[in-house]
């Protein structure tokens, strides 16, 4: 299937590794021109080079901290300059810290609001003029399965990703007439560094070995295993492509059947 992203300008946040990296690579495989962003310049440059080598597409690294407004502004203007505009925006960031209500400080609430929710409003605000100029646009927000079903011990994610869901739905209503489609993708358990860290922390808390914990965690998934970053990325690329012409305001879980909510 032709995804209709060849030559389109794509910006993928938090893309030096994990889900963002896999998404950037999947766009590049389809011939898009991609800007990847995250904080550490060295890791980002290495990732960009790796994707260029694999795909032969135009891939540029532009460092950005999503917690910093000026950094977001600089990223979007640089990306537009490099690839002649912005057609597709994939928002993403590191996940908020784990914890239950009693363990979370005011500072952590503020910080997580900024990282999970405010960063996305800022990125969309900066990218929209370019999409309007192109008279089309696609926005895909990477969130979590916690959008549909809260996850124990992740109260910050549960709270702010639900907010993201409200934002995406409202934006989809406001922008559909301009051919700008907005959707959320929610990973369940996808094999990245973040998942490894979460599993290791949980194993320590519960006095289990990481292997045993992962076996249990995979057995809870109807598909019987963790997803791969590439499986996740294929869904992002479709929603954020020219082939998606009528899906907007939706949340798609990529979770192997983990979440039972309708
Ligand atoms: N993997 C899963 O199964 C899963 C499940 C549910 C939700 N999620 C969520 O999906 C998102 C991505 O997860 P992942 O598994 O890909 O994580 P990961 O492998 O740990 O990668 C995180 C990426 O985010 C970047 N990043 C972190 N803080 C940033 C900031 N302030 N500004 C810009 N970039 C930043 C990191 O690069 P730098 O450190 O260089 O900035 C890195 O590229 C997270 O929000 C996570 O909570 C993942």
Short mmCIF file of N, CA and C in Angstrom, two decimals, residues 157-254:
data_model
loop_
_atom_site.label_atom_id
_atom_site.label_comp_id
_atom_site.label_asym_id
_atom_site.label_seq_id
_atom_site.Cartn_x
_atom_site.Cartn_y
_atom_site.Cartn_z
N UNK A 157 0.77 9.55 34.49
CA UNK A 157 0.43 9.17 33.12
C UNK A 157 -1.09 9.08 32.96
N UNK A 158 -1.74 8.42 33.90
CA UNK A 158 -3.20 8.23 33.82
C UNK A 158 -3.91 9.58 33.74
N UNK A 159 -3.44 10.56 34.49
CA UNK A 159 -4.12 11.86 34.56
C UNK A 159 -3.88 12.69 33.30
N UNK A 160 -2.62 12.87 32.94
CA UNK A 160 -2.33 13.81 31.85
C UNK A 160 -2.58 13.22 30.47
N UNK A 161 -2.49 11.90 30.35
CA UNK A 161 -2.79 11.33 29.02
C UNK A 161 -4.28 11.39 28.75
N UNK A 162 -5.08 11.33 29.82
CA UNK A 162 -6.52 11.52 29.62
C UNK A 162 -6.78 12.95 29.13
N UNK A 163 -6.01 13.90 29.65
CA UNK A 163 -6.12 15.29 29.19
C UNK A 163 -5.76 15.40 27.72
N UNK A 164 -4.75 14.65 27.33
CA UNK A 164 -4.31 14.65 25.92
C UNK A 164 -5.44 14.15 25.02
N UNK A 165 -6.17 13.19 25.54
CA UNK A 165 -7.27 12.63 24.78
C UNK A 165 -8.34 13.71 24.52
N UNK A 166 -8.63 14.52 25.55
CA UNK A 166 -9.58 15.62 25.38
C UNK A 166 -9.06 16.64 24.38
N UNK A 167 -7.78 16.93 24.48
CA UNK A 167 -7.17 17.90 23.55
C UNK A 167 -7.28 17.40 22.11
N UNK A 168 -6.93 16.14 21.90
CA UNK A 168 -6.94 15.59 20.54
C UNK A 168 -8.35 15.61 19.96
N UNK A 169 -9.33 15.25 20.78
CA UNK A 169 -10.71 15.22 20.28
C UNK A 169 -11.16 16.64 19.89
N UNK A 170 -10.89 17.61 20.77
CA UNK A 170 -11.29 18.99 20.46
C UNK A 170 -10.58 19.50 19.21
N UNK A 171 -9.29 19.25 19.13
CA UNK A 171 -8.54 19.69 17.95
C UNK A 171 -9.09 19.05 16.68
N UNK A 172 -9.44 17.78 16.78
CA UNK A 172 -9.93 17.09 15.57
C UNK A 172 -11.22 17.75 15.07
N UNK A 173 -12.05 18.22 16.01
CA UNK A 173 -13.28 18.90 15.62
C UNK A 173 -12.98 20.24 14.96
N UNK A 174 -12.02 20.94 15.54
CA UNK A 174 -11.73 22.29 15.05
C UNK A 174 -10.99 22.30 13.72
N UNK A 175 -10.25 21.21 13.44
CA UNK A 175 -9.34 21.25 12.29
C UNK A 175 -9.75 20.39 11.10
N UNK A 176 -10.76 19.53 11.28
CA UNK A 176 -11.10 18.58 10.20
C UNK A 176 -11.48 19.30 8.90
N UNK A 177 -12.17 20.43 9.01
CA UNK A 177 -12.59 21.14 7.80
C UNK A 177 -11.40 21.69 7.02
N UNK A 178 -10.26 21.79 7.69
CA UNK A 178 -9.04 22.27 7.01
C UNK A 178 -8.17 21.10 6.54
N UNK A 179 -8.75 19.89 6.56
CA UNK A 179 -8.01 18.69 6.16
C UNK A 179 -6.77 18.45 7.03
N UNK A 180 -6.92 18.79 8.31
CA UNK A 180 -5.86 18.47 9.28
C UNK A 180 -6.46 17.45 10.25
N UNK A 181 -5.92 16.23 10.23
CA UNK A 181 -6.48 15.13 11.00
C UNK A 181 -5.61 14.85 12.23
N UNK A 182 -6.28 14.61 13.34
CA UNK A 182 -5.56 14.49 14.63
C UNK A 182 -5.95 13.17 15.31
N UNK A 183 -4.98 12.35 15.61
CA UNK A 183 -5.27 11.07 16.26
C UNK A 183 -4.24 10.76 17.34
N UNK A 184 -4.63 9.82 18.21
CA UNK A 184 -3.73 9.36 19.29
C UNK A 184 -3.40 7.89 19.05
N UNK A 185 -2.15 7.54 19.31
CA UNK A 185 -1.80 6.12 19.35
C UNK A 185 -1.37 5.77 20.78
N UNK A 186 -1.89 4.66 21.28
CA UNK A 186 -1.60 4.26 22.65
C UNK A 186 -0.84 2.94 22.68
N UNK A 187 0.47 2.99 22.97
CA UNK A 187 1.19 1.72 23.12
C UNK A 187 0.75 0.99 24.38
N UNK A 188 0.67 -0.34 24.27
CA UNK A 188 0.43 -1.16 25.46
C UNK A 188 1.78 -1.46 26.08
N UNK A 189 2.35 -2.60 25.74
CA UNK A 189 3.71 -2.93 26.21
C UNK A 189 4.57 -3.23 24.98
N UNK A 190 5.37 -2.24 24.62
CA UNK A 190 6.22 -2.36 23.42
C UNK A 190 7.68 -2.41 23.88
N UNK A 191 8.45 -3.34 23.34
CA UNK A 191 9.81 -3.60 23.82
C UNK A 191 10.81 -2.48 23.54
N UNK A 192 10.89 -1.51 24.46
CA UNK A 192 11.86 -0.40 24.35
C UNK A 192 12.62 -0.28 25.67
N UNK A 193 13.58 0.66 25.72
CA UNK A 193 14.34 0.89 26.96
C UNK A 193 13.40 1.27 28.10
N UNK A 194 12.41 2.09 27.77
CA UNK A 194 11.46 2.54 28.81
C UNK A 194 10.76 1.34 29.46
N UNK A 195 10.34 0.40 28.62
CA UNK A 195 9.64 -0.78 29.16
C UNK A 195 10.59 -1.60 30.04
N UNK A 196 11.85 -1.72 29.58
CA UNK A 196 12.85 -2.46 30.36
C UNK A 196 13.03 -1.81 31.74
N UNK A 197 13.12 -0.45 31.74
CA UNK A 197 13.29 0.26 33.03
C UNK A 197 12.08 0.02 33.94
N UNK A 198 10.89 0.10 33.35
CA UNK A 198 9.68 -0.09 34.16
C UNK A 198 9.63 -1.51 34.73
N UNK A 199 9.99 -2.49 33.90
CA UNK A 199 9.98 -3.89 34.35
C UNK A 199 11.00 -4.11 35.46
N UNK A 200 12.19 -3.51 35.29
CA UNK A 200 13.25 -3.70 36.29
C UNK A 200 12.81 -3.09 37.62
N UNK A 201 12.21 -1.87 37.55
CA UNK A 201 11.76 -1.21 38.79
C UNK A 201 10.66 -2.04 39.47
N UNK A 202 9.76 -2.57 38.66
CA UNK A 202 8.64 -3.35 39.23
C UNK A 202 9.16 -4.66 39.84
N UNK A 203 10.15 -5.27 39.17
CA UNK A 203 10.72 -6.53 39.68
C UNK A 203 11.37 -6.28 41.04
N UNK A 204 12.10 -5.12 41.14
CA UNK A 204 12.75 -4.80 42.42
C UNK A 204 11.71 -4.58 43.51
N UNK A 205 10.64 -3.85 43.17
CA UNK A 205 9.58 -3.56 44.17
C UNK A 205 8.91 -4.81 44.67
N UNK A 206 8.73 -5.78 43.75
CA UNK A 206 7.94 -6.96 44.13
C UNK A 206 8.82 -8.16 44.51
N UNK A 207 10.15 -7.96 44.47
CA UNK A 207 11.06 -9.04 44.84
C UNK A 207 11.03 -10.22 43.86
N UNK A 208 10.72 -9.93 42.59
CA UNK A 208 10.69 -10.98 41.55
C UNK A 208 11.92 -10.78 40.64
N UNK A 209 12.29 -11.79 39.89
CA UNK A 209 13.34 -11.56 38.90
C UNK A 209 12.69 -10.86 37.69
N UNK A 210 13.52 -10.11 36.95
CA UNK A 210 12.99 -9.39 35.77
C UNK A 210 12.39 -10.40 34.78
N UNK A 211 13.09 -11.53 34.61
CA UNK A 211 12.61 -12.52 33.64
C UNK A 211 11.23 -13.06 34.02
N UNK A 212 11.09 -13.38 35.32
CA UNK A 212 9.80 -13.91 35.78
C UNK A 212 8.70 -12.87 35.59
N UNK A 213 9.03 -11.62 35.96
CA UNK A 213 8.04 -10.55 35.82
C UNK A 213 7.63 -10.38 34.36
N UNK A 214 8.62 -10.43 33.45
CA UNK A 214 8.30 -10.24 32.02
C UNK A 214 7.46 -11.41 31.49
N UNK A 215 7.76 -12.60 31.98
CA UNK A 215 6.95 -13.76 31.55
C UNK A 215 5.49 -13.57 31.96
N UNK A 216 5.30 -13.11 33.21
CA UNK A 216 3.93 -12.85 33.70
C UNK A 216 3.27 -11.75 32.88
N UNK A 217 4.03 -10.67 32.65
CA UNK A 217 3.47 -9.51 31.94
C UNK A 217 3.06 -9.90 30.51
N UNK A 218 3.86 -10.76 29.89
CA UNK A 218 3.53 -11.16 28.51
C UNK A 218 2.35 -12.12 28.48
N UNK A 219 2.24 -12.93 29.54
CA UNK A 219 1.12 -13.87 29.60
C UNK A 219 -0.22 -13.14 29.75
N UNK A 220 -0.19 -11.92 30.30
CA UNK A 220 -1.44 -11.14 30.46
C UNK A 220 -1.94 -10.57 29.13
N UNK A 221 -1.05 -10.57 28.13
CA UNK A 221 -1.42 -9.98 26.83
C UNK A 221 -2.01 -11.09 25.96
N UNK A 222 -3.24 -10.90 25.43
CA UNK A 222 -3.82 -11.95 24.59
C UNK A 222 -2.90 -12.41 23.46
N UNK A 223 -2.11 -11.50 22.89
CA UNK A 223 -1.18 -11.90 21.83
C UNK A 223 0.01 -12.69 22.37
N UNK A 224 0.19 -12.70 23.69
CA UNK A 224 1.20 -13.56 24.33
C UNK A 224 2.62 -13.01 24.32
N UNK A 225 2.79 -11.76 23.94
CA UNK A 225 4.15 -11.21 23.86
C UNK A 225 4.09 -9.68 23.85
N UNK A 226 5.24 -9.06 24.11
CA UNK A 226 5.36 -7.61 23.93
C UNK A 226 5.33 -7.30 22.43
N UNK A 227 4.89 -6.08 22.10
CA UNK A 227 4.95 -5.64 20.71
C UNK A 227 6.35 -5.15 20.37
N UNK A 228 6.64 -5.04 19.09
CA UNK A 228 7.94 -4.49 18.67
C UNK A 228 7.74 -3.02 18.27
N UNK A 229 8.80 -2.21 18.41
CA UNK A 229 8.68 -0.81 17.99
C UNK A 229 8.23 -0.66 16.54
N UNK A 230 8.65 -1.59 15.68
CA UNK A 230 8.25 -1.47 14.27
C UNK A 230 6.75 -1.73 14.09
N UNK A 231 6.22 -2.70 14.82
CA UNK A 231 4.76 -2.95 14.74
C UNK A 231 3.99 -1.70 15.13
N UNK A 232 4.50 -1.04 16.16
CA UNK A 232 3.88 0.19 16.63
C UNK A 232 3.97 1.28 15.54
N UNK A 233 5.16 1.42 14.98
CA UNK A 233 5.41 2.51 14.03
C UNK A 233 4.54 2.41 12.78
N UNK A 234 4.23 1.19 12.34
CA UNK A 234 3.43 1.03 11.12
C UNK A 234 2.05 1.68 11.29
N UNK A 235 1.50 1.56 12.50
CA UNK A 235 0.18 2.16 12.76
C UNK A 235 0.27 3.68 12.79
N UNK A 236 1.35 4.20 13.37
CA UNK A 236 1.52 5.66 13.41
C UNK A 236 1.60 6.21 11.98
N UNK A 237 2.42 5.55 11.17
CA UNK A 237 2.61 6.05 9.80
C UNK A 237 1.29 6.06 9.04
N UNK A 238 0.49 5.02 9.23
CA UNK A 238 -0.79 5.03 8.50
C UNK A 238 -1.66 6.21 8.94
N UNK A 239 -1.84 6.37 10.26
CA UNK A 239 -2.71 7.46 10.73
C UNK A 239 -2.16 8.83 10.29
N UNK A 240 -0.85 8.94 10.30
CA UNK A 240 -0.23 10.21 9.91
C UNK A 240 0.24 10.16 8.48
N UNK A 241 -0.64 9.79 7.58
CA UNK A 241 -0.23 9.68 6.16
C UNK A 241 -1.31 10.25 5.26
N UNK A 242 -0.94 10.39 3.98
CA UNK A 242 -1.92 10.83 2.98
C UNK A 242 -2.93 9.74 2.68
N UNK A 243 -2.64 8.50 3.09
CA UNK A 243 -3.59 7.41 2.87
C UNK A 243 -4.73 7.47 3.88
N UNK A 244 -4.48 8.08 5.02
CA UNK A 244 -5.58 8.31 5.97
C UNK A 244 -6.27 9.61 5.60
N UNK A 245 -7.47 9.50 5.08
CA UNK A 245 -8.18 10.70 4.63
C UNK A 245 -9.44 11.00 5.44
N UNK A 246 -9.83 10.08 6.35
CA UNK A 246 -11.13 10.27 7.00
C UNK A 246 -11.16 9.85 8.48
N UNK A 247 -10.02 9.42 9.00
CA UNK A 247 -9.99 9.02 10.42
C UNK A 247 -9.41 10.18 11.22
N UNK A 248 -10.21 10.72 12.13
CA UNK A 248 -9.70 11.79 12.99
C UNK A 248 -10.40 11.74 14.34
N UNK A 249 -9.69 12.22 15.36
CA UNK A 249 -10.26 12.25 16.72
C UNK A 249 -10.32 10.88 17.37
N UNK A 250 -9.54 9.93 16.87
CA UNK A 250 -9.59 8.55 17.39
C UNK A 250 -8.35 8.22 18.21
N UNK A 251 -8.53 7.24 19.09
CA UNK A 251 -7.38 6.69 19.83
C UNK A 251 -7.24 5.24 19.42
N UNK A 252 -6.09 4.92 18.86
CA UNK A 252 -5.83 3.54 18.45
C UNK A 252 -4.82 2.91 19.40
N UNK A 253 -5.24 1.84 20.08
CA UNK A 253 -4.29 1.15 20.96
C UNK A 253 -3.53 0.11 20.16
N UNK A 254 -2.23 0.07 20.40
CA UNK A 254 -1.39 -0.95 19.77
C UNK A 254 -0.89 -1.78 20.95
#
